[in-house]
């Protein structure tokens, strides 16, 4: 450990400078170090970590402060100590990286200052200001570090650790940086960067990134060329054409160095490069240009990752994996048709290999298409290997998902808890590997569990599950919405710190009987007070001392605000994403001076655009330079174009729900102003469902009533009132159905799975359209009464009673109107007829 | 008493509870096996960087003067051996003009290998804005035949070429430059590197201005045939 800590001192930079650029007597030292490095690598490969660390410390003595040595020491020590503390290693690697970058920076600065006198000339005075601007930009831009300071391995290892400890967002940002500048990275490492990036981006559901990487891999590995016969056929034809032409003008340098190095030499002589006489050069260039029309040779691949024959086997593996990644991408993009095609290709390759992953994906595909029985069948075939706890864990979790979709919530819970048990078993095994951390899947399963409990009407347990799954899901708005739904569910069940009885349908109207005989009076408890949430002591604390969550309305509000914030964040980043994808298509055609301002966009998407350039016809209408994989890239592009729209729809759904919940919570907390703004936001949402529009109007009207703006409140509700004071249904049965089908994406093969499901779910469905109309009648009656229009109120109340005969609020509303009209007798009759009334002895009245 | 009860009992309002959002597609987490990502050993530790050093030396020399044919050959061979070496050869966009002036062929070699680099647009910007010369034209011309250059870059470059003809005072030099640009343009048009329609007005103006030069007349005829 002392070896690792000492270079943190400021002298480290000096030490390194001394060793790398040092005098000649260091040379022997360095060749020693080279031998030792080989030995250390050998020991590392053979997992003899203790010896490895010892050798490394010898190297360290020779090359004090060398970042790569420090890096390897940190990794070897981590393995030696049994992979117990990945975060510690993470810190160490971050330190190494910083140090190495600092050193590289000072080096670059040095060379820059050396070269500043060699600055280039600029033509014309008008170009001057532009070029000054440019050179500044160039200096500030990212530098490709010299090999000694290359931190790509360190960064990759950092990303690997982050991936294993489920810090996907952080890992993604590290990997994105590597991927932006992947060309200079050594190919084996670049490949690993890509594969890890695929896993991480899939975990983060970053569809664009996944497709970028897949396309890059296909392009650079030339895999797509083998698949896309049509494409390669056309390009070879083109090529042969060129070769024919090329043979005529053999004196011209071929650009492909590997084939024509000698030829290049000859042609350079012909060009007379060594002769200073410009006129000669001029004539030579002139002739080259003249014959240039025939010099059309374009190398198909100039900078690709070439695989040697002995890597063929792993290349097939890679090909299979790429197919599987594509399947996952397409599933994420909700394109089961394309996924099915892709999985067939994968199955063809995987015929003789371990195909449990393929089978799992196939099962997932059937699950996504709603073929639950088929999914179960496939899943059971994967679980042949029952001894493998990891596999069993996945099996149980996935079974849980399927049964959840089938509406069998209790079976589903059973599977989820089994999955959790398997997971715990893996953790207790303690085979000391980094991957044990990533096999820790409990956070995912816990989210599934939470959702399950929420649906089953057990919000308290659900909230605990969600709370535990927070480390992974905290950036997703849906988690916070679910938290809020837990709170509301608790509120509805009357478990929340709300005084008195709950507000649900089964509520009781309390009537106190005062006096007797002629003087007997009935005093009715006003329910309006129970519409309001009463503060409980110490509600700011979200977690009560025994570690359980306290589900309160203020907590719900906080969650909903979190969700809104996250939704806004994604929305904000979304337009820029589409913007940059526009630039993407422009980019290959616009590397000009005005491009400077867009440099950020270039760096972020250059990879994709390079790929795009392969398929986009240039302005002269000809398809130039067909790099590999045009065909499959096109289909991949088009098959993931849909989810943009779908994600937007999904976000819109979440936003509607969040805003409606927020308005409801604010009303319950007695904040009509905030409730009003939330409700108005619902009404302004584009393509808002009719149900949420209804809720928006009702909440807005109530908030306005509270603010004494009755006329505006009436406006909100009167849109449902026709000329004859008839109230139309605010939404139809189909609207609620549509909402559900929208959710399932592709409705085909869903036959009947969703029917009967809602019955099992508690308190989550929309009011029936008739009930919604009844609520409107009651509220309209209230508004009419407030405005002093008792006759109209009476009319609405009667309609409300016929629509909702059992609703206590409708009854109370009717009684209120009766009392307004001094029809006391009618009121008493209604009270008697109402099922929900309980009479109490008189002495209690004073309390109400 | 009736008054009192009316005050006590307010108008009734139904506040429908918001429904729970149905389980979204893909909201339940389906688990798939992870790929195994193991920590890597950095084999670059104490590695031999001498080959990179050769290339770096050559680039440094190439920035100061023309390389000998043997050196050029060595450079090309070294780059061909290791496709990643080009990123470590020590060339930066700001050094490109020197390389172009002294060793245009090396510049073509390096640039064509850097096409996938995220920095390539910076190189192009430098190339467009450096002083127009025979060498830079040679580099651009060769690049168009080897790689797919961004159309905007090519357009920008042509515009600068035409502008540079107008700025030359010396009549002899001017004629030479015009002839050169002319042939340059013809080559581009014939090879369909550019679409003439995009630059028609500029090229036509150029033709009219220098119509007395023979090559310009040829270019003009070519334009007319394409019309």
Short mmCIF file of C-alpha atoms in Angstrom, two decimals, chain B residues 19-227:
data_model
loop_
_atom_site.label_atom_id
_atom_site.label_comp_id
_atom_site.label_asym_id
_atom_site.label_seq_id
_atom_site.Cartn_x
_atom_site.Cartn_y
_atom_site.Cartn_z
CA UNK B 19 -55.88 6.27 -10.78
CA UNK B 20 -52.67 4.35 -10.50
CA UNK B 21 -50.63 4.37 -13.68
CA UNK B 22 -50.87 0.90 -15.18
CA UNK B 23 -47.66 -1.09 -15.34
CA UNK B 24 -45.80 0.24 -18.34
CA UNK B 25 -44.32 -1.93 -21.01
CA UNK B 26 -40.88 -2.92 -19.93
CA UNK B 27 -41.35 -1.49 -16.47
CA UNK B 28 -40.90 -4.88 -14.90
CA UNK B 29 -37.26 -5.77 -15.09
CA UNK B 30 -36.50 -8.88 -17.08
CA UNK B 31 -33.14 -10.36 -16.18
CA UNK B 32 -30.66 -11.65 -18.71
CA UNK B 33 -27.23 -13.09 -18.04
CA UNK B 34 -24.44 -10.54 -17.87
CA UNK B 35 -21.44 -10.73 -20.04
CA UNK B 36 -18.34 -11.16 -18.05
CA UNK B 37 -16.30 -8.00 -17.85
CA UNK B 38 -13.03 -8.67 -16.09
CA UNK B 39 -10.51 -6.09 -15.01
CA UNK B 40 -7.72 -5.58 -17.49
CA UNK B 41 -3.99 -5.60 -17.06
CA UNK B 42 -2.30 -2.68 -18.72
CA UNK B 43 0.18 -4.28 -21.09
CA UNK B 44 1.39 -0.84 -22.04
CA UNK B 45 3.43 -0.81 -18.83
CA UNK B 46 7.13 -0.35 -19.64
CA UNK B 47 6.27 -1.23 -23.23
CA UNK B 48 8.57 -0.56 -26.11
CA UNK B 49 7.59 2.73 -27.67
CA UNK B 50 10.54 2.89 -30.06
CA UNK B 51 8.49 2.21 -33.14
CA UNK B 52 6.26 5.09 -32.29
CA UNK B 53 9.42 7.08 -31.76
CA UNK B 54 10.59 6.37 -35.33
CA UNK B 55 7.35 7.69 -36.74
CA UNK B 56 7.41 10.67 -34.43
CA UNK B 57 10.94 11.49 -35.53
CA UNK B 58 9.97 11.22 -39.15
CA UNK B 59 6.99 13.50 -38.67
CA UNK B 60 9.17 16.00 -36.87
CA UNK B 61 11.58 15.95 -39.80
CA UNK B 62 8.77 16.10 -42.32
CA UNK B 63 7.56 19.31 -40.73
CA UNK B 64 10.88 20.99 -41.41
CA UNK B 65 11.72 19.79 -44.92
CA UNK B 66 11.03 17.18 -47.58
CA UNK B 67 11.78 13.61 -46.54
CA UNK B 68 14.02 11.42 -48.60
CA UNK B 69 12.24 8.70 -50.58
CA UNK B 70 13.60 6.01 -48.27
CA UNK B 71 12.31 7.87 -45.26
CA UNK B 72 8.92 8.25 -46.89
CA UNK B 73 8.84 4.57 -47.58
CA UNK B 74 9.77 3.78 -44.00
CA UNK B 75 7.07 6.09 -42.72
CA UNK B 76 4.41 4.45 -44.87
CA UNK B 77 5.57 0.99 -43.82
CA UNK B 78 5.51 1.83 -40.13
CA UNK B 79 2.03 3.27 -40.37
CA UNK B 80 0.80 0.24 -42.25
CA UNK B 81 2.13 -2.09 -39.56
CA UNK B 82 0.09 -0.55 -36.80
CA UNK B 83 -3.17 1.13 -37.70
CA UNK B 84 -3.28 2.97 -34.40
CA UNK B 85 0.19 4.43 -34.74
CA UNK B 86 -1.07 7.34 -36.79
CA UNK B 87 -2.82 8.68 -33.70
CA UNK B 88 0.43 8.76 -31.80
CA UNK B 89 2.68 10.15 -34.51
CA UNK B 90 2.73 13.59 -32.98
CA UNK B 91 0.87 15.43 -35.71
CA UNK B 92 -1.64 18.01 -34.57
CA UNK B 93 -3.96 20.12 -36.69
CA UNK B 94 -1.81 23.19 -36.14
CA UNK B 95 1.21 21.39 -37.57
CA UNK B 96 -0.57 20.24 -40.69
CA UNK B 97 0.30 23.25 -42.92
CA UNK B 98 4.02 22.60 -42.48
CA UNK B 99 3.57 18.99 -43.37
CA UNK B 100 1.52 19.87 -46.44
CA UNK B 101 4.11 22.38 -47.63
CA UNK B 102 7.04 20.04 -47.22
CA UNK B 103 5.60 16.58 -47.70
CA UNK B 104 2.18 16.58 -49.31
CA UNK B 105 2.26 12.84 -49.90
CA UNK B 106 2.93 12.13 -46.25
CA UNK B 107 0.11 14.51 -45.38
CA UNK B 108 -2.25 12.58 -47.64
CA UNK B 109 -1.09 9.35 -46.09
CA UNK B 110 -1.70 10.56 -42.56
CA UNK B 111 -4.98 12.30 -43.28
CA UNK B 112 -6.47 9.34 -45.06
CA UNK B 113 -5.64 7.22 -42.03
CA UNK B 114 -7.15 9.79 -39.71
CA UNK B 115 -10.48 9.85 -41.48
CA UNK B 116 -12.21 8.10 -38.61
CA UNK B 117 -10.62 10.30 -36.02
CA UNK B 118 -12.89 12.66 -34.15
CA UNK B 119 -10.31 15.35 -34.85
CA UNK B 120 -10.46 15.04 -38.61
CA UNK B 121 -12.76 18.03 -38.98
CA UNK B 122 -10.14 20.16 -37.25
CA UNK B 123 -7.58 19.04 -39.77
CA UNK B 124 -9.96 19.92 -42.56
CA UNK B 125 -10.56 23.35 -41.13
CA UNK B 126 -6.84 23.98 -41.04
CA UNK B 127 -6.45 22.69 -44.57
CA UNK B 128 -9.19 24.96 -45.87
CA UNK B 129 -7.79 27.99 -44.20
CA UNK B 130 -4.09 27.58 -44.88
CA UNK B 131 -2.53 29.58 -47.66
CA UNK B 132 -3.62 28.25 -50.99
CA UNK B 133 -0.77 26.51 -52.71
CA UNK B 134 0.10 23.89 -55.21
CA UNK B 135 0.76 21.48 -52.39
CA UNK B 136 -2.45 21.95 -50.57
CA UNK B 137 -4.30 21.44 -53.85
CA UNK B 138 -2.33 18.32 -54.45
CA UNK B 139 -3.25 17.06 -51.01
CA UNK B 140 -6.93 17.82 -51.47
CA UNK B 141 -6.98 16.31 -54.91
CA UNK B 142 -5.36 13.12 -53.74
CA UNK B 143 -7.64 12.94 -50.74
CA UNK B 144 -10.71 13.15 -52.94
CA UNK B 145 -9.55 10.08 -54.75
CA UNK B 146 -8.84 8.06 -51.62
CA UNK B 147 -11.45 9.00 -49.07
CA UNK B 148 -14.87 10.46 -48.83
CA UNK B 149 -14.36 14.14 -48.10
CA UNK B 150 -17.16 16.18 -46.60
CA UNK B 151 -18.87 18.06 -49.40
CA UNK B 152 -18.90 21.32 -47.50
CA UNK B 153 -15.19 21.11 -47.04
CA UNK B 154 -14.65 20.59 -50.76
CA UNK B 155 -16.94 23.49 -51.59
CA UNK B 156 -15.20 25.72 -49.12
CA UNK B 157 -11.87 24.74 -50.54
CA UNK B 158 -12.93 25.50 -54.11
CA UNK B 159 -14.29 28.87 -53.07
CA UNK B 160 -10.97 29.67 -51.47
CA UNK B 161 -9.12 28.49 -54.58
CA UNK B 162 -11.11 30.83 -56.79
CA UNK B 163 -10.66 33.68 -54.34
CA UNK B 164 -6.91 33.09 -54.24
CA UNK B 165 -6.67 33.58 -58.03
CA UNK B 166 -8.20 37.00 -57.71
CA UNK B 167 -5.87 38.06 -54.96
CA UNK B 168 -2.63 37.40 -56.83
CA UNK B 169 -1.14 40.59 -58.24
CA UNK B 170 1.63 39.14 -60.37
CA UNK B 171 0.19 38.43 -63.79
CA UNK B 172 2.32 35.40 -64.59
CA UNK B 173 1.64 33.79 -61.23
CA UNK B 174 -2.01 34.59 -61.57
CA UNK B 175 -2.27 32.83 -64.91
CA UNK B 176 -0.55 29.80 -63.53
CA UNK B 177 -2.85 29.66 -60.57
CA UNK B 178 -5.92 30.07 -62.77
CA UNK B 179 -4.82 27.24 -65.02
CA UNK B 180 -4.17 25.07 -62.04
CA UNK B 181 -7.53 25.79 -60.44
CA UNK B 182 -9.16 25.14 -63.75
CA UNK B 183 -7.69 21.69 -64.12
CA UNK B 184 -8.41 21.04 -60.47
CA UNK B 185 -12.06 21.88 -60.98
CA UNK B 186 -12.34 19.86 -64.15
CA UNK B 187 -10.95 16.88 -62.36
CA UNK B 188 -13.50 17.31 -59.57
CA UNK B 189 -16.36 17.66 -61.98
CA UNK B 190 -15.37 14.69 -64.08
CA UNK B 191 -14.89 12.50 -61.05
CA UNK B 192 -18.16 13.70 -59.63
CA UNK B 193 -16.44 14.81 -56.47
CA UNK B 194 -18.60 17.89 -56.58
CA UNK B 195 -21.95 18.62 -58.00
CA UNK B 196 -21.47 21.58 -60.30
CA UNK B 197 -24.95 22.83 -59.66
CA UNK B 198 -24.02 23.64 -56.08
CA UNK B 199 -21.22 25.93 -57.18
CA UNK B 200 -22.49 26.91 -60.57
CA UNK B 201 -22.62 30.66 -60.09
CA UNK B 202 -19.20 30.88 -58.54
CA UNK B 203 -17.55 28.71 -61.16
CA UNK B 204 -19.30 30.54 -63.95
CA UNK B 205 -18.16 33.90 -62.62
CA UNK B 206 -14.65 32.52 -62.44
CA UNK B 207 -14.86 31.38 -66.05
CA UNK B 208 -16.11 34.74 -67.25
CA UNK B 209 -13.46 36.66 -65.35
CA UNK B 210 -10.60 34.64 -66.79
CA UNK B 211 -12.16 33.72 -70.09
CA UNK B 212 -9.05 34.64 -72.05
CA UNK B 213 -7.14 31.66 -70.64
CA UNK B 214 -7.36 28.51 -72.70
CA UNK B 215 -8.02 26.11 -69.85
CA UNK B 216 -10.82 28.29 -68.57
CA UNK B 217 -12.53 28.07 -71.92
CA UNK B 218 -12.29 24.30 -71.61
CA UNK B 219 -13.84 24.39 -68.16
CA UNK B 220 -16.58 26.64 -69.46
CA UNK B 221 -17.36 24.21 -72.27
CA UNK B 222 -17.52 21.40 -69.72
CA UNK B 223 -19.96 23.44 -67.67
CA UNK B 224 -22.13 24.05 -70.70
CA UNK B 225 -22.29 20.36 -71.53
CA UNK B 226 -23.47 19.63 -68.02
CA UNK B 227 -26.18 22.25 -68.14
#
